[in-house]
Short mmCIF file of C-alpha atoms in Angstrom, two decimals:
data_model
loop_
_atom_site.label_atom_id
_atom_site.label_comp_id
_atom_site.label_asym_id
_atom_site.label_seq_id
_atom_site.Cartn_x
_atom_site.Cartn_y
_atom_site.Cartn_z
CA VAL E 1 4.46 28.14 18.13
CA SER E 2 3.19 24.58 18.30
CA SER E 3 5.02 23.80 15.06
CA LEU E 4 8.28 24.52 16.86
CA ALA E 5 7.64 21.93 19.51
CA PRO E 6 10.14 19.04 19.68
CA PRO E 7 8.84 15.47 19.80
CA LYS E 8 7.52 14.32 23.14
CA LEU E 9 10.11 12.62 25.32
CA SER E 10 9.43 9.74 27.67
CA LEU E 11 10.71 11.98 30.46
CA SER E 12 7.96 14.51 31.25
CA PHE E 13 8.51 17.77 33.15
CA ALA E 14 4.82 18.60 33.51
CA GLY E 15 4.18 19.85 37.00
CA ALA E 16 7.86 19.69 37.92
CA PRO E 17 9.23 22.58 39.99
CA VAL E 18 11.75 24.89 38.33
CA TRP E 19 14.65 23.67 40.49
CA MET E 20 14.01 20.09 39.39
CA SER E 21 13.90 21.00 35.69
CA THR E 22 17.06 23.05 36.07
CA SER E 23 18.85 20.23 37.90
CA LEU E 24 17.88 17.68 35.29
CA SER E 25 19.02 19.94 32.46
CA LEU E 26 22.39 20.44 34.19
CA LEU E 27 22.78 16.68 34.56
CA PHE E 28 22.19 16.24 30.85
CA LEU E 29 24.58 19.10 30.18
CA PHE E 30 27.46 17.26 31.81
CA PHE E 31 26.67 13.61 31.18
CA SER E 32 24.72 13.31 27.92
CA THR E 33 25.45 13.70 24.26
CA ARG E 34 24.91 17.08 22.61
CA LEU E 35 21.74 15.82 20.86
CA SER E 36 20.23 14.67 24.16
CA GLN E 37 21.13 17.99 25.76
CA VAL E 38 19.40 20.02 23.06
CA LEU E 39 16.28 17.81 23.02
CA VAL E 40 15.85 17.91 26.78
CA LEU E 41 16.40 21.67 27.06
CA SER E 42 14.07 22.43 24.16
CA HIS E 43 11.46 20.19 25.81
CA ILE E 44 11.83 22.20 29.04
CA ILE E 45 11.58 25.47 27.12
CA PHE E 46 8.41 24.34 25.36
CA TRP E 47 6.89 23.35 28.72
CA PHE E 48 7.67 26.78 30.14
CA HIS E 49 6.13 28.39 27.07
CA GLN E 50 2.93 26.35 27.34
CA HIS E 51 2.60 27.36 30.97
CA LYS E 52 3.22 31.02 30.14
CA LYS E 53 6.36 31.11 32.22
CA MET E 54 8.52 32.67 29.50
CA LYS E 55 8.25 34.63 26.33
CA LEU E 56 9.31 32.90 23.13
CA PHE E 57 12.23 35.30 22.66
CA ASP E 58 13.52 34.48 26.14
CA GLU E 59 13.21 30.76 25.47
CA TRP E 60 15.37 30.74 22.36
CA THR E 61 17.83 33.11 24.02
CA LEU E 62 18.15 30.54 26.80
CA LEU E 63 18.71 27.78 24.25
CA LEU E 64 21.47 29.76 22.55
CA LEU E 65 23.12 30.50 25.91
CA PHE E 66 22.92 26.82 26.77
CA LEU E 67 24.63 25.80 23.53
CA LEU E 68 27.32 28.43 24.08
CA LEU E 69 27.93 27.23 27.65
CA SER E 70 27.99 23.62 26.52
CA THR E 71 30.56 24.43 23.84
CA MET E 72 32.71 26.33 26.33
CA ILE E 73 32.65 23.36 28.68
CA ASP E 74 33.68 21.05 25.83
CA LEU E 75 36.57 23.34 24.96
CA THR E 76 37.80 23.75 28.52
CA SER E 77 37.46 20.05 29.37
CA SER E 78 40.21 19.12 26.90
CA GLU E 79 43.82 20.16 26.69
CA ASP E 80 46.65 19.92 24.22
CA ILE E 81 49.78 18.07 25.24
CA MET E 82 53.03 17.65 23.33
CA VAL E 83 54.30 14.06 23.27
CA THR E 84 57.47 12.75 21.62
CA VAL E 85 57.13 9.21 20.32
CA ALA E 86 59.73 6.84 18.87
CA ALA E 87 59.49 3.87 16.50
CA LEU E 88 62.30 1.29 16.66
CA HIS E 89 63.17 0.20 13.11
CA PHE E 90 64.85 -3.09 13.86
CA GLY E 91 65.97 -6.33 12.21
CA PRO E 92 65.65 -9.03 14.88
CA HIS E 93 67.48 -12.35 14.73
CA GLU E 94 65.06 -15.24 14.62
CA ARG E 95 64.56 -16.89 18.03
CA ASP E 96 67.68 -15.22 19.45
CA SER E 97 66.30 -13.21 22.35
CA VAL E 98 69.75 -12.56 23.87
CA TYR E 99 70.94 -10.75 20.73
CA ASN E 100 67.61 -8.97 20.25
CA ILE E 101 67.43 -7.68 23.83
CA GLN E 102 70.97 -6.33 23.61
CA LYS E 103 70.18 -4.44 20.40
CA LEU E 104 66.82 -3.19 21.67
CA ASP E 105 68.44 -1.87 24.86
CA SER E 106 70.77 0.24 22.71
CA LEU E 107 67.93 1.55 20.55
CA LEU E 108 65.82 2.44 23.59
CA LYS E 109 68.65 4.40 25.16
CA GLN E 110 69.09 6.21 21.85
CA ALA E 111 65.38 7.00 21.73
CA SER E 112 65.44 8.51 25.21
CA SER E 113 68.63 10.50 24.61
CA THR E 114 68.51 14.29 24.84
CA SER E 115 72.11 14.73 23.73
CA SER E 116 72.66 17.46 21.16
CA SER E 117 74.74 14.99 19.13
CA SER E 118 71.82 12.57 18.87
CA SER E 119 69.35 12.68 15.99
CA VAL E 120 66.48 11.87 18.36
CA HIS E 121 65.40 13.78 21.42
CA GLY E 122 63.84 12.55 24.61
CA ALA E 123 61.03 10.22 23.51
CA GLN E 124 58.33 9.57 26.09
CA LEU E 125 56.96 6.50 24.35
CA ALA E 126 58.86 3.90 22.30
CA VAL E 127 57.25 1.27 20.06
CA MET E 128 58.97 -1.97 19.04
CA THR E 129 58.42 -3.79 15.79
CA GLU E 130 56.19 -6.88 15.80
CA LEU E 131 57.71 -9.77 17.80
CA ALA E 132 60.92 -7.79 18.29
CA LEU E 133 62.09 -10.12 21.06
CA THR E 134 62.07 -13.29 18.97
CA GLY E 135 61.57 -12.42 15.32
CA TYR E 136 58.51 -13.44 13.36
CA SER E 137 59.44 -16.79 11.86
CA PHE E 138 57.56 -19.50 13.74
CA TRP E 139 56.21 -22.50 11.89
CA SER E 140 54.92 -24.67 14.72
CA ARG E 141 53.72 -24.60 18.30
CA ASP E 142 56.95 -26.29 19.37
CA GLN E 143 59.03 -23.43 17.98
CA ILE E 144 57.01 -20.68 19.64
CA ALA E 145 56.87 -22.66 22.89
CA SER E 146 60.64 -22.41 23.19
CA CYS E 147 60.45 -18.59 23.17
CA ALA E 148 57.06 -17.63 24.64
CA GLU E 149 56.73 -16.33 28.20
CA SER E 150 53.89 -16.11 30.67
CA LEU E 151 52.39 -12.66 31.10
CA ASP E 152 52.54 -13.03 34.88
CA ASN E 153 56.11 -14.32 35.04
CA SER E 154 58.16 -12.80 32.22
CA SER E 155 61.85 -12.12 32.71
CA THR E 156 61.80 -10.09 29.48
CA LEU E 157 59.08 -7.76 30.74
CA THR E 158 60.92 -7.40 34.04
CA HIS E 159 64.07 -6.45 32.14
CA PHE E 160 62.32 -3.80 30.07
CA ALA E 161 60.56 -2.48 33.15
CA SER E 162 63.99 -1.54 34.49
CA ILE E 163 64.89 0.05 31.14
CA ALA E 164 61.62 2.01 31.16
CA GLN E 165 62.34 3.26 34.66
CA SER E 166 65.92 4.28 33.91
CA THR E 167 65.03 6.04 30.64
CA GLY E 168 61.75 7.59 31.82
CA MET E 169 59.86 6.17 28.83
CA ASP E 170 56.79 4.04 28.36
CA ILE E 171 57.78 1.07 26.18
CA LEU E 172 55.51 -1.08 24.03
CA VAL E 173 57.24 -4.47 24.26
CA THR E 174 56.38 -7.04 21.59
CA LEU E 175 56.87 -10.74 22.30
CA PRO E 176 55.09 -14.10 22.18
CA ILE E 177 52.98 -14.70 25.28
CA LYS E 178 51.75 -18.09 26.45
CA ASP E 179 48.79 -19.06 28.57
CA PRO E 180 50.20 -22.00 30.57
CA GLN E 181 46.78 -23.16 31.74
CA LEU E 182 45.19 -23.33 28.30
CA GLY E 183 48.36 -24.09 26.35
CA LEU E 184 47.74 -21.18 23.96
CA PHE E 185 50.20 -18.74 22.39
CA TYR E 186 49.67 -15.13 21.38
CA ASN E 187 51.48 -12.63 19.18
CA SER E 188 51.43 -9.85 21.78
CA ALA E 189 52.28 -6.28 22.72
CA VAL E 190 52.57 -5.26 26.38
CA MET E 191 52.90 -1.70 27.66
CA VAL E 192 55.58 -1.21 30.31
CA LEU E 193 55.26 2.15 32.05
CA SER E 194 58.03 4.63 32.85
CA SER E 195 57.49 3.93 36.55
CA GLY E 196 58.63 0.36 35.93
CA ASP E 197 55.09 -0.88 36.43
CA ILE E 198 54.04 -3.91 34.38
CA ASN E 199 50.30 -3.52 34.73
CA HIS E 200 49.37 -6.03 32.04
CA GLN E 201 47.95 -3.47 29.63
CA HIS E 202 48.34 -5.56 26.53
CA TYR E 203 47.00 -6.49 23.11
CA PHE E 204 46.84 -9.95 21.52
CA LYS E 205 46.91 -10.01 17.72
CA GLN E 206 43.90 -11.50 15.98
CA ASN E 207 44.66 -14.64 13.99
CA HIS E 208 46.30 -14.47 10.58
CA LEU E 209 46.67 -17.23 8.00
CA LEU E 210 50.49 -17.31 8.20
CA GLU E 211 50.29 -17.67 11.98
CA SER E 212 47.48 -20.19 12.17
CA SER E 213 49.85 -23.02 13.14
CA TYR E 214 50.66 -21.40 16.49
CA ASN E 215 48.86 -18.10 17.17
CA SER E 216 45.55 -18.20 19.03
CA ASP E 217 42.64 -15.84 18.54
CA SER E 218 42.14 -13.65 21.58
CA PHE E 219 38.62 -12.30 20.88
CA LYS E 220 39.38 -9.39 23.22
CA GLY E 221 38.95 -6.64 20.70
CA ILE E 222 40.55 -3.21 21.00
CA GLN E 223 42.28 -2.48 24.29
CA LEU E 224 42.84 1.15 25.32
CA ILE E 225 46.12 1.63 27.15
CA GLN E 226 46.64 4.45 29.64
CA THR E 227 50.14 5.87 29.34
CA SER E 228 52.21 7.64 31.98
CA PHE E 229 51.95 10.94 30.14
CA GLY E 230 48.23 11.67 30.18
CA PHE E 231 47.12 10.22 26.85
CA THR E 232 45.46 7.01 25.74
CA ALA E 233 46.92 4.64 23.15
CA ALA E 234 45.40 1.80 21.16
CA VAL E 235 47.45 -1.04 19.66
CA LEU E 236 46.88 -2.96 16.44
CA ILE E 237 49.57 -5.46 15.46
CA CYS E 238 50.47 -5.69 11.76
CA SER E 239 47.59 -7.04 9.64
CA ASP E 240 45.03 -6.07 12.30
CA SER E 241 45.68 -2.45 11.33
CA PHE E 242 44.73 -3.23 7.72
CA TYR E 243 41.07 -3.64 8.73
CA SER E 244 39.49 -0.19 8.64
CA MET E 245 36.78 -1.10 11.14
CA LEU E 246 39.36 -1.93 13.83
CA VAL E 247 41.12 1.41 13.35
CA ARG E 248 37.78 3.21 13.45
CA ALA E 249 36.84 1.33 16.62
CA ALA E 250 40.05 2.52 18.29
CA ALA E 251 39.26 6.13 17.35
CA VAL E 252 35.62 5.93 18.47
CA MET E 253 36.65 4.40 21.78
CA GLY E 254 38.76 7.47 22.47
CA ALA E 255 42.34 6.58 21.57
CA ASP E 256 44.61 9.60 21.22
CA VAL E 257 47.21 7.70 19.17
CA LEU E 258 47.43 4.33 17.41
CA LEU E 259 50.53 2.18 17.88
CA ALA E 260 51.18 -0.31 15.05
CA PRO E 261 54.04 -2.81 15.43
CA ILE E 262 54.47 -4.37 11.97
CA ASN E 263 56.49 -7.02 10.13
CA THR E 264 55.57 -6.51 6.48
CA GLY E 265 55.94 -4.28 3.46
CA ILE E 266 53.64 -1.27 3.47
CA THR E 267 52.89 1.83 1.45
CA PRO E 268 52.83 5.18 3.24
CA GLU E 269 49.52 6.12 1.65
CA GLN E 270 47.59 3.42 3.47
CA PHE E 271 48.50 4.87 6.85
CA GLN E 272 48.17 8.48 5.73
CA VAL E 273 44.59 7.83 4.64
CA MET E 274 43.95 5.86 7.82
CA ALA E 275 45.14 8.76 9.97
CA MET E 276 43.05 11.32 8.08
CA GLU E 277 39.90 9.16 8.09
CA ASN E 278 40.03 8.72 11.85
CA ASP E 279 41.71 11.96 12.99
CA LEU E 280 44.25 9.72 14.70
CA PRO E 281 48.08 9.91 14.74
CA ILE E 282 49.76 6.57 13.98
CA VAL E 283 53.17 5.22 15.00
CA VAL E 284 54.33 2.40 12.71
CA ALA E 285 57.36 0.38 13.87
CA ASN E 286 58.53 -1.97 11.13
CA ARG E 287 61.43 -4.36 10.60
CA TYR E 288 63.82 -5.27 7.80
CA GLY E 289 65.93 -8.30 6.86
CA SER E 290 65.28 -11.94 6.05
CA THR E 291 64.36 -14.73 8.39
CA LEU E 292 66.39 -17.55 6.85
CA THR E 293 68.94 -18.16 4.11
CA PRO E 294 66.93 -18.82 0.94
CA PRO E 295 67.28 -22.38 -0.38
CA ALA E 296 68.62 -23.11 -3.85
CA PHE E 297 65.85 -22.98 -6.42
CA PRO E 298 65.94 -24.68 -9.82
CA GLU E 299 66.58 -22.35 -12.73
CA VAL E 300 63.49 -23.63 -14.52
CA PHE E 301 60.26 -24.58 -12.81
CA THR E 302 58.49 -27.57 -14.28
CA GLN E 303 55.73 -29.83 -13.13
CA ASP E 304 58.35 -32.08 -11.60
CA SER E 305 60.54 -29.45 -9.96
CA PHE E 306 57.79 -27.28 -8.44
CA VAL E 307 56.93 -28.26 -4.86
CA LEU E 308 55.36 -26.53 -1.90
CA SER E 309 57.55 -26.70 1.18
CA SER E 310 56.03 -28.42 4.17
CA GLY E 311 58.61 -26.94 6.52
CA GLU E 312 60.23 -23.56 7.07
CA VAL E 313 60.46 -21.14 4.19
CA PRO E 314 62.43 -17.88 4.06
CA ILE E 315 60.61 -14.59 4.50
CA SER E 316 62.14 -11.32 3.33
CA PHE E 317 61.06 -8.12 5.03
CA ASP E 318 63.22 -5.89 2.84
CA TYR E 319 60.51 -5.25 0.24
CA GLY E 320 58.43 -2.22 1.22
CA THR E 321 59.92 -2.00 4.68
CA MET E 322 59.12 1.35 6.26
CA SER E 323 58.72 2.72 9.76
CA MET E 324 56.82 5.97 10.01
CA ILE E 325 55.07 8.43 12.32
CA VAL E 326 51.98 9.99 10.76
CA ASP E 327 50.08 12.97 12.17
CA ARG E 328 46.28 13.03 12.32
CA ASP E 329 46.08 15.05 9.10
CA GLY E 330 48.10 12.45 7.18
CA THR E 331 51.39 14.34 7.30
CA ILE E 332 54.42 12.03 7.61
CA LEU E 333 56.42 13.54 10.45
CA SER E 334 59.25 11.01 10.32
CA SER E 335 60.04 7.84 8.36
CA THR E 336 62.81 5.45 7.36
CA THR E 337 63.33 2.61 4.91
CA ALA E 338 66.87 1.88 6.11
CA GLN E 339 68.29 -1.63 6.15
CA VAL E 340 69.97 -0.94 9.48
CA ASP E 341 68.75 -0.61 13.06
CA THR E 342 67.62 2.95 13.66
CA VAL E 343 65.20 5.09 15.63
CA ILE E 344 62.76 7.65 14.28
CA THR E 345 61.00 10.18 16.49
CA ALA E 346 58.38 12.91 16.15
CA THR E 347 56.49 15.21 18.48
CA LEU E 348 52.70 14.92 18.40
CA ASN E 349 50.24 17.56 19.53
CA LEU E 350 47.50 15.50 21.18
CA THR E 351 44.15 16.81 22.40
CA VAL E 352 43.16 14.80 25.48
#
């Protein structure tokens, strides 16, 4: 029997009354990991056996009953909910927030529509593409300063709070945010709840080489966002989602779904694998279009004609553009590569 004994724990039950041992085991049942639960209970069982309180058969029967009860509690403590999510596939005009807001309003109303003539049905959560309010093409702090808003005093967030309330959706709004005290700018995503509440649940993108002239590192890591519909979302903006450890961190922290506003060409396989690896549904909202009219290039590049621009250069988002909603098993539930503004939706079965 001694060979069956678990390793000694720092917590000793020698001399403890039965009610105390039972109470401690129940505490571990509800608040500890499964490994801790098994180790503590087996330690209690071995103590009872040493003190001739139980027969060996009864001890292992108790352990099996404990594991069964623990499993039942795990199963009953979670529930499945059906959630319809929408990705706004959108081509914003660069630094033209008036135009972009008008178009986004239309797409959001489409996403929330339950009309039988609509191709989408009653989304509860809508995700915008990266920097949907302003477009992505900033090349200096002066340019982003003309568009960025303070998180505490944003007319754009106030506007979309009213849209969220009227449509009954949570909306992930993507815009440049400024810190007026530090003079810093952030490529940001802010969750606006269906109640109209702007509770500053947000994510600041980590720095990227193309954005180094204006975007500041936030060093805040993954932020879990509580939605209005009983599930938890994590946000990774564009290239942040390409780092597997950040996606894994979101899953380990308990996210039920990953929201990925993006402005770049992608392949569906990268997000399918990502979803399967982390048992995590992913909503990818991408854009299309070009930022600027391409300049005239010489027909032949030579040592004399080849130069690197020191100013603005055109960026095309038409290559590899795709918005998609991927289930946790890697199944693509909905996707589009259209070169027009559109909305895709899918219903996710989330265990929360």
